[in-house]
XYZ file of C-alpha atoms in Angstrom:
389
model
C 11.607 -46.161 -35.585
C 12.766 -45.940 -31.982
C 16.352 -45.635 -30.794
C 16.257 -49.189 -29.355
C 15.204 -50.597 -32.748
C 18.075 -48.800 -34.468
C 20.559 -50.185 -31.919
C 19.262 -53.713 -32.544
C 19.481 -53.418 -36.329
C 23.042 -52.045 -36.324
C 24.795 -55.359 -35.359
C 22.706 -57.229 -37.954
C 23.704 -54.766 -40.680
C 27.355 -55.033 -39.634
C 27.239 -58.836 -39.831
C 25.590 -58.701 -43.248
C 28.195 -56.239 -44.534
C 30.977 -58.443 -43.150
C 29.627 -61.519 -44.915
C 29.456 -59.664 -48.238
C 33.009 -58.331 -47.946
C 34.696 -61.208 -46.127
C 37.250 -61.722 -48.943
C 38.373 -58.087 -48.896
C 38.571 -58.135 -45.094
C 40.863 -61.187 -45.202
C 43.065 -59.633 -47.916
C 43.314 -56.383 -45.962
C 44.255 -58.234 -42.794
C 46.990 -60.197 -44.635
C 48.395 -56.999 -46.171
C 48.386 -55.287 -42.767
C 50.173 -58.201 -41.090
C 52.775 -58.373 -43.862
C 53.339 -54.628 -43.604
C 53.877 -54.821 -39.854
C 56.261 -57.773 -40.216
C 58.220 -55.977 -42.943
C 58.572 -52.825 -40.882
C 59.519 -54.611 -37.669
C 62.031 -56.940 -39.357
C 63.619 -54.388 -41.687
C 67.342 -54.087 -41.037
C 68.328 -51.269 -38.756
C 71.526 -50.757 -40.699
C 70.910 -50.022 -44.416
C 74.616 -49.891 -45.249
C 75.289 -52.531 -47.899
C 78.341 -51.095 -49.660
C 81.150 -53.652 -50.135
C 84.013 -53.205 -47.637
C 82.057 -50.523 -45.770
C 83.015 -50.122 -42.120
C 79.321 -50.130 -41.213
C 78.274 -53.134 -43.315
C 77.773 -56.345 -41.280
C 77.105 -58.467 -44.396
C 79.689 -61.027 -45.578
C 81.141 -58.591 -48.153
C 81.321 -55.733 -45.627
C 84.259 -54.813 -43.395
C 82.508 -53.973 -40.127
C 84.472 -56.641 -38.237
C 87.867 -55.192 -39.182
C 86.740 -51.656 -38.300
C 85.395 -52.719 -34.909
C 88.581 -54.633 -34.046
C 90.667 -51.580 -34.935
C 88.474 -49.394 -32.718
C 88.907 -51.788 -29.787
C 92.673 -51.525 -30.227
C 92.597 -47.753 -29.912
C 92.407 -46.716 -33.575
C 89.896 -43.934 -34.260
C 88.107 -45.143 -37.415
C 86.211 -42.364 -39.216
C 84.033 -43.271 -42.188
C 83.919 -40.983 -45.225
C 82.017 -41.189 -48.497
C 83.215 -37.986 -50.155
C 86.540 -36.492 -51.194
C 85.778 -33.165 -49.488
C 85.107 -34.873 -46.149
C 88.272 -36.942 -46.444
C 90.504 -33.959 -47.172
C 88.895 -32.060 -44.291
C 89.640 -34.931 -41.911
C 93.237 -35.172 -43.144
C 93.703 -31.439 -42.626
C 92.816 -31.966 -38.951
C 94.834 -35.190 -38.598
C 97.782 -35.063 -41.057
C 99.285 -38.212 -39.545
C 96.229 -40.350 -40.308
C 96.081 -43.452 -42.484
C 93.612 -43.544 -45.375
C 91.845 -46.753 -46.372
C 90.760 -46.350 -50.019
C 88.490 -48.749 -51.897
C 87.582 -47.099 -55.207
C 86.241 -50.132 -57.056
C 84.604 -48.014 -59.800
C 87.572 -45.693 -60.359
C 85.753 -42.459 -59.475
C 88.840 -40.461 -58.391
C 91.191 -38.867 -60.925
C 94.956 -38.459 -60.696
C 94.790 -35.024 -59.033
C 92.535 -36.313 -56.258
C 94.621 -39.433 -55.695
C 97.883 -37.523 -55.465
C 96.249 -35.052 -53.109
C 95.416 -37.938 -50.791
C 98.995 -39.246 -51.001
C 100.339 -35.828 -50.025
C 97.866 -35.199 -47.202
C 97.927 -38.621 -45.508
C 100.767 -40.293 -43.669
C 99.848 -43.582 -45.334
C 97.354 -44.679 -48.002
C 96.199 -48.296 -48.245
C 94.504 -48.957 -51.603
C 92.504 -52.176 -51.990
C 92.101 -53.905 -55.389
C 92.713 -50.783 -57.508
C 91.940 -50.801 -61.223
C 93.989 -49.443 -64.101
C 92.619 -45.886 -63.739
C 93.453 -45.761 -60.036
C 96.945 -47.234 -60.470
C 97.721 -44.754 -63.226
C 96.431 -41.848 -61.164
C 98.567 -42.786 -58.165
C 101.699 -42.359 -60.281
C 103.712 -44.648 -58.017
C 105.036 -46.968 -60.726
C 102.903 -49.883 -59.528
C 101.220 -51.761 -62.385
C 98.716 -54.583 -62.687
C 100.180 -58.063 -63.209
C 97.077 -60.203 -63.606
C 95.402 -62.453 -61.066
C 96.474 -65.242 -58.754
C 96.489 -68.522 -60.727
C 93.566 -70.881 -60.262
C 94.085 -73.517 -57.632
C 96.085 -71.205 -55.355
C 94.090 -70.698 -52.165
C 96.792 -69.248 -49.894
C 100.112 -67.462 -50.310
C 103.100 -67.065 -48.033
C 104.658 -63.653 -47.403
C 107.904 -64.389 -49.223
C 109.431 -60.961 -48.536
C 111.176 -58.993 -45.821
C 108.323 -56.616 -44.953
C 107.413 -56.638 -41.257
C 103.630 -56.731 -41.620
C 103.424 -59.633 -44.127
C 106.057 -61.591 -42.198
C 104.087 -61.239 -38.966
C 100.792 -62.112 -40.656
C 102.056 -65.242 -42.391
C 99.963 -66.950 -45.058
C 96.762 -65.251 -46.232
C 93.849 -66.057 -48.537
C 94.688 -65.501 -52.190
C 91.802 -66.948 -54.186
C 90.683 -64.492 -56.868
C 93.194 -61.836 -55.796
C 95.048 -59.451 -58.121
C 98.808 -59.120 -58.558
C 100.931 -55.994 -58.970
C 104.474 -55.207 -60.073
C 106.754 -52.192 -60.087
C 106.882 -51.616 -56.323
C 109.947 -51.561 -54.103
C 108.409 -54.303 -51.934
C 106.261 -57.091 -53.358
C 104.927 -59.840 -51.091
C 102.656 -62.851 -51.522
C 103.960 -63.796 -54.955
C 102.693 -67.043 -56.531
C 106.112 -67.522 -58.126
C 109.327 -65.608 -58.631
C 108.158 -64.410 -62.060
C 104.770 -63.093 -60.930
C 103.837 -59.885 -59.193
C 102.762 -59.708 -55.602
C 99.359 -59.418 -53.960
C 100.926 -56.948 -51.495
C 102.898 -54.057 -53.003
C 104.398 -51.107 -51.148
C 106.576 -48.142 -52.023
C 110.025 -47.739 -50.536
C 108.886 -45.211 -47.909
C 105.835 -47.307 -47.007
C 103.415 -44.422 -47.555
C 101.515 -46.330 -50.246
C 100.390 -49.942 -49.835
C 98.365 -51.804 -52.467
C 96.394 -54.903 -51.449
C 95.128 -57.044 -54.295
C 92.258 -58.744 -52.454
C 89.054 -57.103 -51.232
C 87.827 -60.424 -49.814
C 90.819 -60.537 -47.489
C 89.341 -57.712 -45.370
C 85.712 -58.842 -45.620
C 83.667 -60.100 -42.683
C 83.437 -63.471 -44.414
C 87.177 -64.225 -44.648
C 88.756 -61.986 -41.997
C 89.196 -64.901 -39.574
C 90.818 -67.179 -42.181
C 94.598 -67.764 -42.141
C 96.506 -64.539 -41.388
C 93.983 -62.217 -43.049
C 93.087 -60.392 -39.842
C 96.721 -59.920 -38.847
C 97.683 -58.468 -42.218
C 94.626 -56.183 -42.340
C 95.053 -54.851 -38.803
C 98.819 -54.350 -39.074
C 98.450 -52.610 -42.434
C 95.607 -50.304 -41.374
C 96.432 -49.750 -37.729
C 99.932 -48.231 -37.373
C 98.528 -44.720 -36.813
C 95.984 -43.701 -34.129
C 93.638 -42.249 -36.781
C 92.184 -44.088 -39.780
C 89.951 -42.525 -42.439
C 87.798 -45.217 -44.053
C 87.077 -43.726 -47.488
C 84.724 -45.254 -50.070
C 84.362 -42.795 -52.999
C 80.986 -42.227 -54.631
C 79.525 -40.607 -57.721
C 79.690 -37.206 -56.044
C 83.497 -37.400 -56.140
C 83.693 -37.619 -59.919
C 85.371 -34.375 -61.083
C 83.460 -32.402 -63.705
C 85.896 -29.547 -64.304
C 87.005 -29.320 -67.893
C 84.600 -32.020 -69.056
C 82.462 -31.770 -72.192
C 79.352 -29.594 -71.850
C 76.083 -31.339 -71.113
C 72.839 -30.934 -73.069
C 71.592 -28.496 -70.439
C 74.670 -26.320 -70.992
C 74.283 -26.382 -74.770
C 70.526 -25.784 -74.893
C 69.218 -22.175 -75.071
C 67.255 -20.873 -72.054
C 63.866 -21.030 -73.811
C 64.077 -24.823 -74.258
C 62.787 -25.442 -70.736
C 59.574 -23.475 -71.329
C 59.100 -25.079 -74.739
C 59.531 -28.561 -73.293
C 56.890 -27.896 -70.638
C 54.492 -26.525 -73.238
C 55.015 -29.569 -75.481
C 54.334 -31.868 -72.526
C 50.997 -30.110 -71.880
C 50.077 -30.378 -75.582
C 50.976 -34.101 -75.543
C 48.731 -34.744 -72.524
C 45.831 -32.892 -74.153
C 46.344 -34.861 -77.380
C 46.296 -38.146 -75.468
C 43.041 -37.186 -73.752
C 41.501 -36.081 -77.071
C 42.462 -39.192 -79.003
C 41.634 -41.444 -76.065
C 38.038 -40.265 -76.007
C 37.696 -40.783 -79.777
C 39.084 -44.318 -79.688
C 36.714 -45.512 -76.974
C 37.377 -48.081 -74.240
C 40.191 -50.615 -74.446
C 39.430 -54.113 -75.709
C 41.517 -56.952 -74.312
C 42.648 -59.465 -76.911
C 45.023 -62.418 -76.621
C 48.307 -61.292 -78.124
C 51.727 -62.967 -78.385
C 53.716 -62.607 -75.190
C 56.684 -60.263 -75.455
C 59.527 -61.304 -73.168
C 62.178 -58.758 -72.243
C 65.759 -59.556 -73.137
C 66.887 -59.382 -69.520
C 64.252 -61.942 -68.522
C 65.410 -64.255 -71.307
C 69.025 -63.934 -70.149
C 68.117 -64.618 -66.517
C 65.978 -67.609 -67.497
C 68.759 -69.107 -69.581
C 71.217 -68.533 -66.726
C 68.911 -70.428 -64.355
C 68.685 -73.307 -66.840
C 72.495 -73.444 -67.044
C 72.687 -73.423 -63.257
C 70.087 -76.165 -62.831
C 71.757 -78.391 -65.439
C 75.289 -77.673 -64.138
C 76.270 -76.506 -67.639
C 79.446 -74.767 -66.490
C 81.188 -75.188 -69.837
C 78.323 -73.756 -71.876
C 77.974 -70.785 -69.506
C 81.724 -70.121 -69.732
C 81.612 -70.184 -73.543
C 78.779 -67.651 -73.563
C 80.642 -65.372 -71.148
C 83.823 -65.672 -73.241
C 81.971 -64.924 -76.490
C 80.198 -61.940 -74.960
C 83.461 -60.508 -73.623
C 85.217 -60.911 -76.998
C 82.307 -59.281 -78.841
C 82.222 -56.289 -76.495
C 86.001 -55.853 -76.673
C 85.927 -56.077 -80.470
C 83.251 -53.389 -80.620
C 85.173 -51.219 -78.160
C 88.353 -51.394 -80.254
C 86.373 -51.123 -83.505
C 87.888 -54.260 -84.977
C 84.897 -55.155 -87.090
C 82.758 -58.321 -87.191
C 85.407 -60.350 -89.027
C 88.060 -59.887 -86.312
C 89.232 -63.089 -84.652
C 90.002 -63.777 -81.025
C 93.752 -63.239 -81.531
C 93.159 -59.763 -82.973
C 91.074 -58.866 -79.947
C 93.759 -60.174 -77.592
C 96.451 -58.163 -79.394
C 94.383 -54.979 -79.024
C 93.747 -55.637 -75.328
C 97.428 -56.468 -74.807
C 98.477 -53.107 -76.207
C 95.915 -51.294 -74.061
C 96.686 -52.910 -70.682
C 100.408 -53.409 -71.420
C 100.365 -57.141 -70.699
C 101.609 -60.043 -72.870
C 99.057 -61.421 -75.285
C 99.904 -64.994 -74.253
C 99.037 -64.189 -70.644
C 95.701 -62.734 -71.713
C 95.058 -65.777 -73.888
C 95.608 -68.018 -70.874
C 93.139 -66.016 -68.790
C 90.455 -65.418 -71.405
C 90.612 -68.251 -73.966
C 92.502 -71.264 -72.633
C 91.037 -71.432 -69.128
C 88.152 -73.891 -68.769
C 86.265 -73.663 -65.429
C 85.140 -77.029 -64.096
C 83.019 -76.013 -61.108
C 80.565 -73.233 -60.425
C 82.981 -71.651 -57.954
C 85.740 -71.579 -60.566
C 83.269 -70.138 -63.072
C 82.411 -67.271 -60.721
C 86.050 -66.385 -60.031
C 86.965 -66.688 -63.713
C 84.022 -64.465 -64.676
C 85.210 -61.879 -62.167
C 88.737 -61.992 -63.594
C 87.615 -61.499 -67.207
C 85.227 -58.749 -66.089
C 88.146 -57.031 -64.391
C 90.215 -57.449 -67.570
C 87.394 -55.959 -69.661
C 87.094 -52.998 -67.312
C 90.824 -52.341 -67.571
C 90.757 -52.661 -71.361
C 87.786 -50.333 -71.791
C 88.858 -47.810 -69.179
C 89.395 -44.298 -70.612
């Protein structure tokens, strides 16, 4: 066969191969295009932490941080306690923005921040954080449903200048020298500050978010609270900040040194046994079997059905029953315990009247999906406070 004949046959063979594998060629082309589109359209900023200074999403706080920078405030982001203390050692007059939504920091770390910083602004702290601060500020529940905005109602300069702010779903605090944005004279305030002004507690994370910063006087209150000093440390604690000194020993600490070698040897034996038995059993045979649905898929499917049918009341009853069951198990009340027994146990734990908890957990009936979401957040917050160590 001559070289010219080979050159003539090559295009024909290529066309024949293409016709036989046209389906795989199309699938490969689609996968390649989707891969290119995914890579080119992937977000350049992967920061998605709530109230992060680098998060442009609605629940982020990039807008507030950028406005502060344009007004001459040096905003430095930090995600670890060591970095924050190092920054405060260099700038002792700095303000610290602290959003510890999971309660990672202990009392020693929190008081160290109060001593090192000129001012600490804590956003929506939980029971563990409030206790660790040791400032006498305590949780006083949430802003009543139907209250969308609150007036300053106090003599503090920053709230007075800011005026009314968003209050939907916010938390209230008592025990401070200055309490502003109070729904009534008997309630706590959404803004609480110590007498020297070195500690400020804001009860609303949404107030500083990109989504609601431009609403009412939210921006004014956020910027005046965070911007009095030329340096601001934006601190969002993480799992690495959880102290482990003095904690119970782990399994690795308790296990003898030869356990690691034994575990590896047992893994090798298990793999050999699988190969041995697999060869004896022969190839797999596919048979129609009953479908096993995971519990999480069942829960998500039922939630979608509730959402499609607008069954707000039924969804609220399920959330209420689940919360009461988990609280009863946490306090070891037994299966025969009623709702009032659970409320009494929670009341003793969080130091709040049982009637107030009954209003929040049992008597409230959400009518819309928005109310259901905010109510679910409030009872989740209550459960976290009740089950906090």
